[in-house]
mmCIF file of C-alpha atoms in Angstrom:
data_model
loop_
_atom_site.group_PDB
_atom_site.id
_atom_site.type_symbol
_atom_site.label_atom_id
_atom_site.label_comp_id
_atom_site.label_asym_id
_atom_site.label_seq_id
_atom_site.Cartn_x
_atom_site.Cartn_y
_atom_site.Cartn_z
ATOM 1 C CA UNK A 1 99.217 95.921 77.673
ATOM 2 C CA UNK A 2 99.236 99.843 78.251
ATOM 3 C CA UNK A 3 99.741 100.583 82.042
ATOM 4 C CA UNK A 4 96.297 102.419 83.193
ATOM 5 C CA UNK A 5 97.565 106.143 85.328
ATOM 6 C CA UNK A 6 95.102 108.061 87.354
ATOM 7 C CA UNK A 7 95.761 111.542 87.114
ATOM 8 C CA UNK A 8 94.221 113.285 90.293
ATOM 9 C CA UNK A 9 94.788 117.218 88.883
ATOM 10 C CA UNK A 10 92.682 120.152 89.747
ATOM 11 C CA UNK A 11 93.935 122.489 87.044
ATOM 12 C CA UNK A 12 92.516 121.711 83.537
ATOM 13 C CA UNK A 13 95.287 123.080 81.629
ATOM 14 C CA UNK A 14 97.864 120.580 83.500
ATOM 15 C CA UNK A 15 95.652 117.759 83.386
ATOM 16 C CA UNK A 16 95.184 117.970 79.281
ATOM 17 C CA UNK A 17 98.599 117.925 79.602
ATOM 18 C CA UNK A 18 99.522 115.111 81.534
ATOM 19 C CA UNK A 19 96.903 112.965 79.536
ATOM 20 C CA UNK A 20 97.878 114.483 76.140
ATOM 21 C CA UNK A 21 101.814 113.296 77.411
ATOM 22 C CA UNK A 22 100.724 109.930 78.964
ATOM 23 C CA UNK A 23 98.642 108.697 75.834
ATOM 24 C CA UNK A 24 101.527 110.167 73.286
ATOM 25 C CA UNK A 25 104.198 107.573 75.739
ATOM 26 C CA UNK A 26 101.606 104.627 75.270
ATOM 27 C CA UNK A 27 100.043 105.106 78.970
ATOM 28 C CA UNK A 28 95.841 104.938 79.488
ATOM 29 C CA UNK A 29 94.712 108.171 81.314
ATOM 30 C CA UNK A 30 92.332 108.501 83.597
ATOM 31 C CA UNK A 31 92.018 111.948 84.361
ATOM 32 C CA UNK A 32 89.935 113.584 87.816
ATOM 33 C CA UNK A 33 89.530 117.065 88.867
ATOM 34 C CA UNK A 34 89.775 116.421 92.937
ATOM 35 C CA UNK A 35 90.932 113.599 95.150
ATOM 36 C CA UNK A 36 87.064 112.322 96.307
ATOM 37 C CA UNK A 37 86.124 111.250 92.336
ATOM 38 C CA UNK A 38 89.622 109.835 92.491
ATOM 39 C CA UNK A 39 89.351 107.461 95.382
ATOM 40 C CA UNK A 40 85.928 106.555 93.521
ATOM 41 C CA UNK A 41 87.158 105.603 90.666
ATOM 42 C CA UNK A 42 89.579 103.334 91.827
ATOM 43 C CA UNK A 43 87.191 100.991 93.527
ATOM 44 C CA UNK A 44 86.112 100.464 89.779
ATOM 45 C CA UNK A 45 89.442 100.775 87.594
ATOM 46 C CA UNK A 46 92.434 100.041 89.642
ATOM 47 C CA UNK A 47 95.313 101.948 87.889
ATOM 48 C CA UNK A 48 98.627 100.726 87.670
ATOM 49 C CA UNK A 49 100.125 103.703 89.886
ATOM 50 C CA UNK A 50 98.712 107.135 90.281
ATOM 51 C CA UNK A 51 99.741 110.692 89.539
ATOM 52 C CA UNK A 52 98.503 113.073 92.231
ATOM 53 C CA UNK A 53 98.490 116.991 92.959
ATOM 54 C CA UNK A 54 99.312 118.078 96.521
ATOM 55 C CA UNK A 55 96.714 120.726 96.401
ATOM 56 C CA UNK A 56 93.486 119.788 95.406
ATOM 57 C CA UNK A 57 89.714 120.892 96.210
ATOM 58 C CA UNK A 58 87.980 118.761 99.058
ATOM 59 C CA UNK A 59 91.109 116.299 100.642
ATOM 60 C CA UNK A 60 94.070 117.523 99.370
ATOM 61 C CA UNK A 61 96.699 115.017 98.060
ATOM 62 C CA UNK A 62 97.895 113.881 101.740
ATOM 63 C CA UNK A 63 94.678 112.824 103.078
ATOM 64 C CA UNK A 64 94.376 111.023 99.434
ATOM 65 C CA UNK A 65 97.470 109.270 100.357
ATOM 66 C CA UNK A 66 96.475 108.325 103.883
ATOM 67 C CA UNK A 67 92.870 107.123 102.497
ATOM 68 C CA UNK A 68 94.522 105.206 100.143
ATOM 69 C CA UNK A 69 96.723 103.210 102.337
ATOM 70 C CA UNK A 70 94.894 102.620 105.035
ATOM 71 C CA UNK A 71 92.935 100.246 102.388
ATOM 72 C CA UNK A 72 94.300 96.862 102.413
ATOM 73 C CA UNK A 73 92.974 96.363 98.884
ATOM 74 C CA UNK A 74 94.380 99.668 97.109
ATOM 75 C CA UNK A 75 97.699 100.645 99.612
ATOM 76 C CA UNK A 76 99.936 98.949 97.082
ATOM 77 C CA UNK A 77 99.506 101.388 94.478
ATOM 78 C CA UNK A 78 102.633 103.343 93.588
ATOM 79 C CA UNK A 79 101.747 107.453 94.066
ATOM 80 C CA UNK A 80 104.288 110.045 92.374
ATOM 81 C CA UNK A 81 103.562 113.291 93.934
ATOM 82 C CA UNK A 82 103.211 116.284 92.161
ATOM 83 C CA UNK A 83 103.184 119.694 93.666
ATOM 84 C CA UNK A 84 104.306 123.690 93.596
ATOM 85 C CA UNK A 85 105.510 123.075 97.189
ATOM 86 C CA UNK A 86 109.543 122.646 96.974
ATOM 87 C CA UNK A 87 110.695 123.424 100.010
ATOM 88 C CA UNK A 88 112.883 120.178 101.333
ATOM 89 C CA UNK A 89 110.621 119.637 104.198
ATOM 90 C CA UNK A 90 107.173 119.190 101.998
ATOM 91 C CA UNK A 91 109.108 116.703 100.216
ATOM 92 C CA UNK A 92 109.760 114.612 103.194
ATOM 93 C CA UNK A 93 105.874 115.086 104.540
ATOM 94 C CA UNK A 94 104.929 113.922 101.179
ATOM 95 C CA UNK A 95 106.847 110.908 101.293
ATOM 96 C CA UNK A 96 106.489 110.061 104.905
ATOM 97 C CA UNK A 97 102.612 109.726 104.262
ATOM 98 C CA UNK A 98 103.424 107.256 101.624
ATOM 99 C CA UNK A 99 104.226 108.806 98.218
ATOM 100 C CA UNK A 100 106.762 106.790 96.093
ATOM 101 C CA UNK A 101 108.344 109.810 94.252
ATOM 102 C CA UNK A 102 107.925 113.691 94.352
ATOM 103 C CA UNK A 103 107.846 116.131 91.562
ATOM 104 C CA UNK A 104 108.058 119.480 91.490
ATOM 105 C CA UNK A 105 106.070 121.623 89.075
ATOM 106 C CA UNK A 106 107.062 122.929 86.781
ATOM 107 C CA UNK A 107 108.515 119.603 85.309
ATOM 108 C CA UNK A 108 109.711 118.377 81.882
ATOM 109 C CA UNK A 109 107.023 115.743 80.779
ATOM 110 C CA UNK A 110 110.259 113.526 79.460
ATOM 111 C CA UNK A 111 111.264 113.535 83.140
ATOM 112 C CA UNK A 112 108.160 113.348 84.607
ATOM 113 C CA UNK A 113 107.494 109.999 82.090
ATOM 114 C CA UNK A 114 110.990 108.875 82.811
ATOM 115 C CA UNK A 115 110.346 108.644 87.116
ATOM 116 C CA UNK A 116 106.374 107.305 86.085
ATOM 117 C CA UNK A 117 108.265 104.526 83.953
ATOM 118 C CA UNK A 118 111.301 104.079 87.308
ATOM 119 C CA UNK A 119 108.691 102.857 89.148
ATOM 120 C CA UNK A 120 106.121 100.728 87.465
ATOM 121 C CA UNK A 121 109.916 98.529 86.641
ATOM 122 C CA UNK A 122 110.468 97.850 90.579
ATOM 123 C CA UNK A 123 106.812 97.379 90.804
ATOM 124 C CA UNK A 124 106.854 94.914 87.714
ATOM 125 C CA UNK A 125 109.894 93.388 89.148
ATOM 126 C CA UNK A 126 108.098 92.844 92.795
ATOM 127 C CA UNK A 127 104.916 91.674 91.018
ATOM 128 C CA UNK A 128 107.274 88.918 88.512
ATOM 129 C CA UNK A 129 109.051 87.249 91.596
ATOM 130 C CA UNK A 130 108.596 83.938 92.747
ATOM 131 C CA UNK A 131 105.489 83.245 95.254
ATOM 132 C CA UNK A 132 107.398 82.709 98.595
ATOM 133 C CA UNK A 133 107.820 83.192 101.917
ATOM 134 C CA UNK A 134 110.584 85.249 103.796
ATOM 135 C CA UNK A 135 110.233 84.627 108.133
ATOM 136 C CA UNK A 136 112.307 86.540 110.418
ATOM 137 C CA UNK A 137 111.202 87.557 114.020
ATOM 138 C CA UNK A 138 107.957 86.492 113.711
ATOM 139 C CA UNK A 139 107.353 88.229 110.623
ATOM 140 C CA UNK A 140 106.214 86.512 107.324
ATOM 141 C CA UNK A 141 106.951 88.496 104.466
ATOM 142 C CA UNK A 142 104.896 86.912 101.078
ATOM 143 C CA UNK A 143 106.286 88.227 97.937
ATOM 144 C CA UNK A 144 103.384 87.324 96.071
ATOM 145 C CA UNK A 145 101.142 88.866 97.939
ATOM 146 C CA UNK A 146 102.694 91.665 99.053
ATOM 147 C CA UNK A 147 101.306 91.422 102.600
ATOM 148 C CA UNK A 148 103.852 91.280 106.174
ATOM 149 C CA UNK A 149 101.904 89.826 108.506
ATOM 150 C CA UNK A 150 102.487 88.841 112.566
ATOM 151 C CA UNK A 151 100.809 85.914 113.690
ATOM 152 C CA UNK A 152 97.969 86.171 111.061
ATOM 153 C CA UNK A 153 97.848 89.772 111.856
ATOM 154 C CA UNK A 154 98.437 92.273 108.709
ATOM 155 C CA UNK A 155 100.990 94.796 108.692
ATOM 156 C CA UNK A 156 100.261 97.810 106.880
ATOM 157 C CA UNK A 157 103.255 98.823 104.586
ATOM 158 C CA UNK A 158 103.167 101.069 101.628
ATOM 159 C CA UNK A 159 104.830 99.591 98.478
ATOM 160 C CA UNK A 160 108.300 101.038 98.774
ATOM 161 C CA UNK A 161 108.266 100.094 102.558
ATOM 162 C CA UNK A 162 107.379 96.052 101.353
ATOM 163 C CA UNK A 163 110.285 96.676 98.513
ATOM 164 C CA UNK A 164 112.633 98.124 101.471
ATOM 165 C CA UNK A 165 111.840 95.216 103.981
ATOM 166 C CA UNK A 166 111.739 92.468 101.516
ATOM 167 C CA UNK A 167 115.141 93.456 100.674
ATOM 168 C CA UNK A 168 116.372 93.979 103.848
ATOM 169 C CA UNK A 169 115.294 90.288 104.998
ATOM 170 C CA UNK A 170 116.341 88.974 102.196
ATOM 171 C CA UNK A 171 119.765 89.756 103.748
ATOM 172 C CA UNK A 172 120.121 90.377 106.977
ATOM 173 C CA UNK A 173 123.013 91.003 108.850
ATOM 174 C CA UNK A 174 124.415 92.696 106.570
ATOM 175 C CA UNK A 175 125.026 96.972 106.485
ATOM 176 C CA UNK A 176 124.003 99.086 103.983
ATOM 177 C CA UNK A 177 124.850 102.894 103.038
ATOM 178 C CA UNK A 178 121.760 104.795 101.580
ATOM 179 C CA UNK A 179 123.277 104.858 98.223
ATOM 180 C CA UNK A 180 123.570 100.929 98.510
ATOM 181 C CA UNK A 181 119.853 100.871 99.451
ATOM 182 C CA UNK A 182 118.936 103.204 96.554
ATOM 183 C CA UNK A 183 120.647 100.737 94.060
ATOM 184 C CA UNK A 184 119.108 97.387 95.151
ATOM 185 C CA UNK A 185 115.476 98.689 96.520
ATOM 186 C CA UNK A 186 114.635 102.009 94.111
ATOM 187 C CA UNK A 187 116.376 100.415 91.100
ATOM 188 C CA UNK A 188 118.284 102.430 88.131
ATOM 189 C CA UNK A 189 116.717 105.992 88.500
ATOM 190 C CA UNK A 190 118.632 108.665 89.109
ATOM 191 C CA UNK A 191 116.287 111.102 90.403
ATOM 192 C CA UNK A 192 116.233 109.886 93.954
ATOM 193 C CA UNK A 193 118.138 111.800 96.454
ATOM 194 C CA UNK A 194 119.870 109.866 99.356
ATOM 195 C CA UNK A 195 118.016 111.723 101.778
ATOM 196 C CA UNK A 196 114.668 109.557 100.684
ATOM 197 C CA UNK A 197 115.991 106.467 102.209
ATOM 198 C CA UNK A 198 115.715 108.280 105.672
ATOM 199 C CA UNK A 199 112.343 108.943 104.612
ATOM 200 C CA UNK A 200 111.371 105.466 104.153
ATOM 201 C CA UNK A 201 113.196 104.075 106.739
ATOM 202 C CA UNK A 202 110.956 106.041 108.992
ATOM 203 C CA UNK A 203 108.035 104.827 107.565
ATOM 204 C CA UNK A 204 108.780 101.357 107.687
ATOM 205 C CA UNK A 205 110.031 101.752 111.702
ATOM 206 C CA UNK A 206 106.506 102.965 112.172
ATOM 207 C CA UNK A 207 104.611 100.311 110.514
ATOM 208 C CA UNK A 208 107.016 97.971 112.659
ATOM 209 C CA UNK A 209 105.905 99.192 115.491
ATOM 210 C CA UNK A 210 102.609 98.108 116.327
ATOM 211 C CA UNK A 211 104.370 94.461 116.801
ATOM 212 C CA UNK A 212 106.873 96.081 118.343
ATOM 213 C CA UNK A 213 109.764 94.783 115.378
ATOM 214 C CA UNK A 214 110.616 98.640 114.950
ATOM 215 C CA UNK A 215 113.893 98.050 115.972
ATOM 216 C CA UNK A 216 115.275 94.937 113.721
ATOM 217 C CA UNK A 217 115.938 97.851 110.999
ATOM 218 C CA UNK A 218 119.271 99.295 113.113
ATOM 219 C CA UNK A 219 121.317 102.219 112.271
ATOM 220 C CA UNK A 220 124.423 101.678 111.821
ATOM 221 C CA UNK A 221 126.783 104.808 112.126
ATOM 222 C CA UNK A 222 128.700 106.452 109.675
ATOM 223 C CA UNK A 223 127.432 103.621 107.351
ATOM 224 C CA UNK A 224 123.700 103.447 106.758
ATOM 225 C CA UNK A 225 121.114 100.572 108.053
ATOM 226 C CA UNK A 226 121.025 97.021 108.896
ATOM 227 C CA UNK A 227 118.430 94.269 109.340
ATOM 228 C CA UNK A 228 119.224 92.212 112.458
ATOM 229 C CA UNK A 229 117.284 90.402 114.572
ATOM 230 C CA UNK A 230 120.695 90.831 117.554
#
């Protein structure tokens, strides 16, 4: 079956394009001009992951981002980013609100198709394992359901955070460099820069937090990260 993309794109002549691209790759399209029809939509056809414009009429793509994972029902759909903005910092704002790639315009559609098709894999990968359980701390990680929870409590953790901790309790004690990270949790692509794992490794801290497990994801100097309940 054809994954379904929402593509949340203000500019007509980009949008045609992106659909034209997505259908001629064997994707559905389903194609809004601003970020408030797009949030709409979803509560009716829940895409398979989302291509979204930074700047956009009404909410712009951030608060899109922010809507959509504070909703326990939608905040595991994968976002790729797309935006005119390429300074180094937007790119970290965009993925510290929870996008799971960034990509600058202009862009090849070949590329662009290559990072949509990166990341419906790890999703597909997450979504094929095993139903199970992974408990550490006090938190119970289900792969099935892609939910963390602390004593019946919910977590909320965007999908590449759940990827990131699943992996990390999954082995534990164990240190990590970034480019270790980006092998095992983002998968073959090589369009990820190092730098992203800081990113998300952020993200997840803060989502830790509220049950105060921030700090079982250590850093580990001159090396990377470690899980560890010590």
């Amino acid at each position: 079956m054809a994954s379904t993309i929402l593509v949340v794109e203000d500019d007509v002549a980009i949008r045609d394009m992106l659909c034209f691209s997505l259908k001629h790759s064997g994707f559905e399209c389903l194609p809004v001009g601003d970020g408030e029809k797009g949030l709409a939509l979803i509560k009716d056809q829940r895409p398979d992951l989302i291509l979204l414009d930074w700047m956009l009429p009404g909410i712009d793509g951030i608060e899109f981002i922010r809507r959509l994972r504070a909703n326990e029902s939608l905040a595991d759909i994968p976002v790729i980013m797309l935006t005119a903005k390429g300074e180094s910092n937007d790119m970290v704002k965009g993925l510290s609100v929870g996008a799971d790639d960034y990509v600058n315009k202009p862009f090849s559609p070949p590329e662009l198709i290559a990072r949509m098709k990166a990341v419906l894999r790890r999703c597909s990968a997450d979504d094929a394992s095993d139903s199970q359980e992974i408990r550490a701390a006090g938190l119970v990680l289900d792969t099935k359901s892609h939910r963390v929870t602390v004593d019946n409590q919910r977590l909320d953790l965007g999908p590449t955070e759940f990827r990131l901790l699943h992996f990390f309790m999954s082995n534990p004690e164990r240190a990590y460099s970034r480019g270790q990270l980006l092998d095992h949790v983002w998968g073959d692509t090589v369009y990820i820069e190092e730098r992203t794992v800081d990113v998300h490794i952020r993200r997840l801290r803060k989502a830790l937090e509220p049950s105060e497990h921030e700090n079982l994801v250590q850093t580990v100097r001159g090396v990377g990260y470690r899980f560890s309940e010590a």
